[in-house]
Coordinates of C-alpha atoms in Angstrom, one line a residue:
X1050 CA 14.6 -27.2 -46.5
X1051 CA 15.6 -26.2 -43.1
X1052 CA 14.2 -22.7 -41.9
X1053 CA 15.9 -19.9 -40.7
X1054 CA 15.8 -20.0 -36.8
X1055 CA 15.0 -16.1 -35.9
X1056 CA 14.8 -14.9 -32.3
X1057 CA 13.3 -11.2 -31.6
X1058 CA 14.4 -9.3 -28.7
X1059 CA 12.1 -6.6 -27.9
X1060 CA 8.2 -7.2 -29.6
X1061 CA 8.0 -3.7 -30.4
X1062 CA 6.4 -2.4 -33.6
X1063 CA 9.2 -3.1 -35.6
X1064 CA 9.5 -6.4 -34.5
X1065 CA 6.2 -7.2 -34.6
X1066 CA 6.1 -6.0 -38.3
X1067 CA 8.8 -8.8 -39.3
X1068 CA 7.3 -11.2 -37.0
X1069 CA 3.9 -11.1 -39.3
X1070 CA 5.9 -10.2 -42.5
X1071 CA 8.1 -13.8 -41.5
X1072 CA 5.0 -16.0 -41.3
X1073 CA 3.9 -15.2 -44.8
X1074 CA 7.9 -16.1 -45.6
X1075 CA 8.5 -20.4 -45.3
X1076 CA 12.5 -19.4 -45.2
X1077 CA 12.2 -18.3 -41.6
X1078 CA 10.9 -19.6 -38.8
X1079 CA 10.2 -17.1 -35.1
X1080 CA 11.3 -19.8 -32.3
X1081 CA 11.4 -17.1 -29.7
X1082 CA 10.7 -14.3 -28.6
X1083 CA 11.9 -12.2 -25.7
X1084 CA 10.0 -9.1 -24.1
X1085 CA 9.3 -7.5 -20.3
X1086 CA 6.2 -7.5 -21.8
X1087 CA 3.0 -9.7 -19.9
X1088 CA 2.3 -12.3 -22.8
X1089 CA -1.1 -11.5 -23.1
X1090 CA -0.9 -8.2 -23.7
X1091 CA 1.8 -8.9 -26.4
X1092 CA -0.7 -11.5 -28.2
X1093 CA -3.7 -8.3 -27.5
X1094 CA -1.5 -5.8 -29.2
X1095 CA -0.3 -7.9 -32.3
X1096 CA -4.1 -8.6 -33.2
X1097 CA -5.7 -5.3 -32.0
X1098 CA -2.8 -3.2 -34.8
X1099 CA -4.4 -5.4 -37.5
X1100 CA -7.8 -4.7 -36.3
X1101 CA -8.5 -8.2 -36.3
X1102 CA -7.4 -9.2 -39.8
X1103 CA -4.5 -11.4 -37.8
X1104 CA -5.6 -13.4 -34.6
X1105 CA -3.3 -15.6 -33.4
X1106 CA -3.5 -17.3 -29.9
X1107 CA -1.6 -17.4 -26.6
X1108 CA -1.4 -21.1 -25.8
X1109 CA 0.9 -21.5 -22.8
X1110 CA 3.8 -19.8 -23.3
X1111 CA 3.5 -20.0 -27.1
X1112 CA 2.4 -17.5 -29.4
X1113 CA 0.4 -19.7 -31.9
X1114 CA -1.1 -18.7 -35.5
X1115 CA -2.4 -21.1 -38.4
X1116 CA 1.7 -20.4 -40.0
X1117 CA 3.9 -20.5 -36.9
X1118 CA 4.6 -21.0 -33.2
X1119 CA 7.2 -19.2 -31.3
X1120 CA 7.8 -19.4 -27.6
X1121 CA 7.7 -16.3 -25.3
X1122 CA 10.4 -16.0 -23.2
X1123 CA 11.2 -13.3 -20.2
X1124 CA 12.9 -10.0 -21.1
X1125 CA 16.5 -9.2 -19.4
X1126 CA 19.7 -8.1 -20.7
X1127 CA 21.9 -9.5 -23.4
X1128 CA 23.9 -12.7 -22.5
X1129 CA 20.9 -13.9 -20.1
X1130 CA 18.6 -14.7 -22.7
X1131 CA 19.4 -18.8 -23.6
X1132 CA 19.4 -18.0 -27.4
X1133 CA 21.4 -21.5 -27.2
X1134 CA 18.2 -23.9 -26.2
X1135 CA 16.3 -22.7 -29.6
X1136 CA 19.2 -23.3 -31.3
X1137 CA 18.7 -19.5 -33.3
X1138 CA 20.3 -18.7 -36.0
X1139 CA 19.9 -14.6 -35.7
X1140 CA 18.6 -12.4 -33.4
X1141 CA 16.8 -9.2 -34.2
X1142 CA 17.7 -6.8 -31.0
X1143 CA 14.3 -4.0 -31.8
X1144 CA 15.1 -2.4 -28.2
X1145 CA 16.7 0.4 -29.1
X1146 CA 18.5 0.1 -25.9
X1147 CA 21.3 -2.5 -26.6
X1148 CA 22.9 -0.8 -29.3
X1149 CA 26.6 -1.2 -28.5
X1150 CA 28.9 -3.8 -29.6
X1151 CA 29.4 -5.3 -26.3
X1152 CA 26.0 -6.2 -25.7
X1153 CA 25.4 -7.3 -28.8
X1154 CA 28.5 -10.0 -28.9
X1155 CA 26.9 -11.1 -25.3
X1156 CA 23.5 -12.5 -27.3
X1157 CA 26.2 -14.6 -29.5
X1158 CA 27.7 -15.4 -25.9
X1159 CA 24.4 -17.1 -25.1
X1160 CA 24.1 -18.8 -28.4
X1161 CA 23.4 -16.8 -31.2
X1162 CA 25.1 -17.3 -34.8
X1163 CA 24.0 -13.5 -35.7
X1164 CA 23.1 -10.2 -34.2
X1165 CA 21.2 -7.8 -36.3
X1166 CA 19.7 -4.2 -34.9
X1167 CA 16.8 -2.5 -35.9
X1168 CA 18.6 0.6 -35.4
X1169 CA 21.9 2.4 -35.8
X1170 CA 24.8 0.9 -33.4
X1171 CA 26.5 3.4 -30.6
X1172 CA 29.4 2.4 -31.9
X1173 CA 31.2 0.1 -34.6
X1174 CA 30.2 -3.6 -35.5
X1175 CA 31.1 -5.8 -38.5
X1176 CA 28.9 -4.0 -40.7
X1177 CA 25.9 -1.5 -41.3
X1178 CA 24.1 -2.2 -44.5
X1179 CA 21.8 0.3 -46.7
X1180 CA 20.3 -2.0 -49.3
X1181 CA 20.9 -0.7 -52.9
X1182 CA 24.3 1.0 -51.4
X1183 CA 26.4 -1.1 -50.2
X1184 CA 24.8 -4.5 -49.5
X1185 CA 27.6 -6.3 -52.1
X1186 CA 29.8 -5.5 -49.4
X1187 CA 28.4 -8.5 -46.8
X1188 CA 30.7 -11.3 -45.4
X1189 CA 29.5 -14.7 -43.8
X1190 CA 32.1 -13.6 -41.2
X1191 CA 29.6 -10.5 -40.5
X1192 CA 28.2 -11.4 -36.9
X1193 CA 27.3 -8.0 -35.2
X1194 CA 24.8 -5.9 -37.9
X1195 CA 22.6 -3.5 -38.6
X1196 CA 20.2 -2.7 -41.0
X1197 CA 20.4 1.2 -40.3
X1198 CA 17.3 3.5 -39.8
X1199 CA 14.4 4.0 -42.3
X1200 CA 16.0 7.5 -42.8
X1201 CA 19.5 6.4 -43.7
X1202 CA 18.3 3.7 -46.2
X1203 CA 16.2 6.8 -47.7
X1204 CA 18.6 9.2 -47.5
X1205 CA 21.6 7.1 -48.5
X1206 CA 20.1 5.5 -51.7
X1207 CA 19.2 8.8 -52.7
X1208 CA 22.4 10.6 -52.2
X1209 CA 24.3 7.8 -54.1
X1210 CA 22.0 8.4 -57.1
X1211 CA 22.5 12.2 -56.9
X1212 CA 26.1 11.4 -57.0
X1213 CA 26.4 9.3 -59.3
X1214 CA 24.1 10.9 -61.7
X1215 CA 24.7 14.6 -61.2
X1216 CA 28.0 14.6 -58.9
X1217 CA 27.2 15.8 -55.6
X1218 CA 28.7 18.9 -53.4
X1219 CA 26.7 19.4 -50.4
X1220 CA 23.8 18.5 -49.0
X1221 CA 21.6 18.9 -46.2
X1222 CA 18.6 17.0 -44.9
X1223 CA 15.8 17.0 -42.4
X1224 CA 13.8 13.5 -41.5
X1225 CA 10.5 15.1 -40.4
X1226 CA 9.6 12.1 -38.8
X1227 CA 5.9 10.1 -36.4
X1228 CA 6.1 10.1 -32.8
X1229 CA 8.5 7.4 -31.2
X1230 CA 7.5 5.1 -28.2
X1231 CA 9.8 6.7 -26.3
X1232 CA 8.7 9.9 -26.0
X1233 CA 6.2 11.2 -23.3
X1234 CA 2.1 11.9 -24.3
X1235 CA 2.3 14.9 -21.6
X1236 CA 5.0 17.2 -20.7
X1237 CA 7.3 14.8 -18.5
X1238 CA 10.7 15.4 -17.4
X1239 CA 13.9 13.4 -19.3
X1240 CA 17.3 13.2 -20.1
X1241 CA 16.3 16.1 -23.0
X1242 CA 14.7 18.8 -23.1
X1243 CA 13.0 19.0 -25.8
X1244 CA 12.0 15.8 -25.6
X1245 CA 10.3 15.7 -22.5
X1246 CA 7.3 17.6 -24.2
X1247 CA 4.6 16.4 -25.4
X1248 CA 4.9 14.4 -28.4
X1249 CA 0.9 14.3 -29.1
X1250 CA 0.7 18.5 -29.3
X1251 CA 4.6 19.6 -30.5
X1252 CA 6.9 19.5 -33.6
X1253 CA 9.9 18.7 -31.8
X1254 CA 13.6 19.2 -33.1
X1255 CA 16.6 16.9 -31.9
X1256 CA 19.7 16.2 -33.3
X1257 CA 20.2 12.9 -35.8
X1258 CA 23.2 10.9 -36.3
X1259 CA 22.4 9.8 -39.6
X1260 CA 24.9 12.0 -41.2
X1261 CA 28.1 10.4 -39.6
X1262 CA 26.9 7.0 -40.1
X1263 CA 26.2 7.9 -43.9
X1264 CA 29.8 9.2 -44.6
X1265 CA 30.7 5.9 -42.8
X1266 CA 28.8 3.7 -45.6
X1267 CA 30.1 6.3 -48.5
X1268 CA 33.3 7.8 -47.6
X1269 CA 33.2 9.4 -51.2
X1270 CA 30.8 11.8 -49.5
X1271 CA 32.9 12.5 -46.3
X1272 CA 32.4 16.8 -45.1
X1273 CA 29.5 16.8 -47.5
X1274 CA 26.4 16.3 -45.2
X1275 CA 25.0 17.4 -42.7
X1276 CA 21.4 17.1 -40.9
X1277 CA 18.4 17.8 -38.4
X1278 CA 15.2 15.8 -37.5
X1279 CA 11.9 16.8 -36.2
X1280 CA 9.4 14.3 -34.6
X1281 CA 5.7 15.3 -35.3
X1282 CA 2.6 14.2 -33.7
X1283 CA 1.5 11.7 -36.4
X1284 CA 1.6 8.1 -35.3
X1285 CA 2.9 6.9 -39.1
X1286 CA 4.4 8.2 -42.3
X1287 CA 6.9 9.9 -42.2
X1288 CA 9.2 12.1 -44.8
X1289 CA 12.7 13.0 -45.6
X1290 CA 13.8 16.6 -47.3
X1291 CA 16.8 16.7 -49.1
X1292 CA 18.3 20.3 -50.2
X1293 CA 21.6 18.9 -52.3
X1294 CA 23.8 21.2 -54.1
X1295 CA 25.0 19.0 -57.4
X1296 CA 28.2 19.8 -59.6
X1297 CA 26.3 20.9 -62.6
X1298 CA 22.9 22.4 -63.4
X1299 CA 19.7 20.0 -64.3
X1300 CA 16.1 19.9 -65.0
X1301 CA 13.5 18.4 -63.5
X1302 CA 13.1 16.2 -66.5
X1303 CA 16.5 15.0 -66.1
X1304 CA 16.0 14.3 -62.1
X1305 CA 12.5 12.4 -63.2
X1306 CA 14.0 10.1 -65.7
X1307 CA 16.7 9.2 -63.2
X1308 CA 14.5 8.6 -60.2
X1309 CA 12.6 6.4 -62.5
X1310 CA 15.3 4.5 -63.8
X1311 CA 16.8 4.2 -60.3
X1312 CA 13.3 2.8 -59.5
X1313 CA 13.2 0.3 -61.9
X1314 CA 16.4 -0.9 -60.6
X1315 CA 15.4 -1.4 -57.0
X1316 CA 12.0 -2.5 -57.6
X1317 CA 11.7 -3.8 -54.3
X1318 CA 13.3 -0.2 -52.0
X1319 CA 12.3 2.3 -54.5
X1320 CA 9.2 4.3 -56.0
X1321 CA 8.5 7.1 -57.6
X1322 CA 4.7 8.8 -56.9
X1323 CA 3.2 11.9 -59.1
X1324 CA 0.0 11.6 -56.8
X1325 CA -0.4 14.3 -54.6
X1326 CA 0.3 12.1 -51.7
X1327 CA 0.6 13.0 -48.0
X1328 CA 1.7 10.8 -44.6
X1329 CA -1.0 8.1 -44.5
X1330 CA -0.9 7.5 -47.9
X1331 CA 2.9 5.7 -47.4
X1332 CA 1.3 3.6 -43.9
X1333 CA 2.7 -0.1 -44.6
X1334 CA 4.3 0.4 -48.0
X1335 CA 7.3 -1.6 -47.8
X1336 CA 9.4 0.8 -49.9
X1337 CA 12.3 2.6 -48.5
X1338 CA 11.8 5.7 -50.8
X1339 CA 8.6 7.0 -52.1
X1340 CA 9.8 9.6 -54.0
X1341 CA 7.5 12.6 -54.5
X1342 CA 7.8 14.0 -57.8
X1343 CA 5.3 16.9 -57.5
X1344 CA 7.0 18.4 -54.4
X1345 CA 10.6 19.0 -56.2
X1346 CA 12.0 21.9 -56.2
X1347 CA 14.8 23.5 -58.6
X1348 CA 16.4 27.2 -57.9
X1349 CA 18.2 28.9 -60.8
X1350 CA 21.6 27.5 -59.7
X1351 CA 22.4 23.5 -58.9
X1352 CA 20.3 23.6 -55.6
X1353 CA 17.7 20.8 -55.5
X1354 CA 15.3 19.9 -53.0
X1355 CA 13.2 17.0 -53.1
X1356 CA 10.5 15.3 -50.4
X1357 CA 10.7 11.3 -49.9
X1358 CA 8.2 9.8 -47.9
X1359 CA 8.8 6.3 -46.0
X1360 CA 6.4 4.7 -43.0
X1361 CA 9.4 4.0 -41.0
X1362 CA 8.7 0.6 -39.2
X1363 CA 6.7 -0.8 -41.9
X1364 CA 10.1 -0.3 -44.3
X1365 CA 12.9 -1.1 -41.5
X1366 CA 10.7 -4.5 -40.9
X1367 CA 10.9 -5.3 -44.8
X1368 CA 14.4 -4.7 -45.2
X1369 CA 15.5 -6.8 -42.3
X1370 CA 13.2 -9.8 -43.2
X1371 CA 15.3 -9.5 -46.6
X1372 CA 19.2 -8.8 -45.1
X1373 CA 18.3 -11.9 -43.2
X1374 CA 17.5 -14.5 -46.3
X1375 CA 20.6 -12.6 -47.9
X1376 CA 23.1 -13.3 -44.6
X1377 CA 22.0 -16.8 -45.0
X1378 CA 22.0 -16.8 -48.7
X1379 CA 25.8 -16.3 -48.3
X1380 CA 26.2 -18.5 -45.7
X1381 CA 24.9 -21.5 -48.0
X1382 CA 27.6 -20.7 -50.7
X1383 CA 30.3 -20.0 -47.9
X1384 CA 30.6 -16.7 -48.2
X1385 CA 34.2 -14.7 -47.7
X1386 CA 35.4 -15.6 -44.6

């Protein structure tokens, strides 16, 4: 059986994640592997965040382990990476700074079947797909993707429940979400404000455009959302609450029995905690949503607020690996072209 022939651009955290989550996988293969990053400090980085519990080796300019080899190649832009000479099937773009169309169709320019962000696009592509949402919807003829962020898979899976269960008028949510690479340890000047403080000692608000790009996926919920994020100085873990305003007035037993049903049909995105859990306790669980039933809240009207927990990179990592086996699922039965 022939692999899948994956090429990462950008070894970040969320590439690394689907790097060690595609070894234990024999359906895909990582040929290549493109970073600014120095090679050996790549190879120190992947060991040392799995405190030694996966070692592979730099031999040459190969990133070896006892289940795969994959060839480091230099950083650059789009369409100067030679995609073409490991004859790759898909590229995973993780740099969160190539996030238009344009630049994506230049890595198909230099040989690429597919294109598939880590993160929300800048603009439109062929398709953005929330798994348990609208993941029916994918074409073979799909070429420039993305997965969408760990908070809309969370927020969108549960908003189409709500609707569909309760009917849905409003609602509004915050992604209180870990530190990102990009922002400064110490006070340091950049394009924001707010985010040139410290991420290590603030709870920093900044605007998220997960609400536009969820009304995109549902249009049924089009005028209904709207949103805020906070980044908070936690390296992992991180949570999303909801405040929805349904069409009718429920209890919490009725919300229980249909996150639960909900969970048993998306096994693999979707469970439901009554532990009194906190931020660490969600660090690698692949789940999109790890919904928190102690924390929900009910007021005498139809306003419900619930907490969802997710560890961001851990989840975005397992839902790519698995939109990548699906794209080339589709592919093997032709697909819709």
């Amino acid at each position: 059986m022939r692999k899948i022939r994956l090429g990462l651009k950008g070894f970040g955290e969320i590439p690394r994640h689907i790097y060690r989550m595609c070894l234990d996988d024999d359906r895909i293969e990582v040929v290549a592997i493109s970073d600014i990053g120095r090679p050996e400090i790549l190879t120190y980085l992947i060991s040392a965040e799995t405190k030694g519990k996966f070692t592979p080796k730099l031999e040459g300019n190969f990133l070896v382990s006892s289940k795969g080899k994959s060839r480091f190649i230099g950083g650059g832009e789009p369409g100067k990476i030679p995609w073409d000479m490991f004859d790759v099937d898909i590229v995973v773009d993780g740099t969160w700074i190539y996030r238009r169309n344009e630049d994506m169709q230049k890595h198909l320019d230099a040989g690429a079947k597919r294109v598939m962000l880590t993160s929300l696009p800048l603009n439109d592509i062929d398709r953005v797909v929330v798994q348990g949402v609208n993941e029916h919807t994918i074409k073979s003829s799909d070429k420039l993707i993305s997965a969408g962020s760990a908070t809309t898979n969370a927020a969108s899976l549960l908003l189409k429940i709500f609707n569909e269960t309760f009917g849905l008028d409003y609602a509004m949510l915050t992604t209180v979400h870990s530190y990102t690479s990009d922002q400064p340890l110490r006070d340091k000047a950049g394009s924001d404000f707010r985010r040139s403080r410290s991420a290590a000692e603030n709870i920093i608000p900044f605007e998220t455009v997960v609400p536009s790009w969820i009304e995109k996926i549902m249009p049924e919920l089009k005028g209904k959302i709207e949103g805020t994020a906070m980044n908070v100085p936690v390296p992992n873990g991180s949570l999303l609450d909801l405040t929805t305003v349904l069409k009718k007035k429920i209890s919490l037993a009725d919300l229980n029995v249909a996150m639960e049903k909900s969970a048993k049909s998306f096994p693999h995105i979707m469970q439901v905690m009554d532990d009194p859990i906190v931020s660490t306790d969600v660090i690698d669980n692949p789940h999109s949503i790890v919904f928190d039933k102690r924390a929900t809240m009910l007021s005498p009207g139809r306003m419900v607020k619930t907490l969802t927990w997710y560890h961001s990179a851990y989840a975005m990592a397992a839902r790519i690996k698995e939109l990548i086996i699906a794209y080339d699922n589709i592919d093997k039965k032709g697909g819709v072209k």
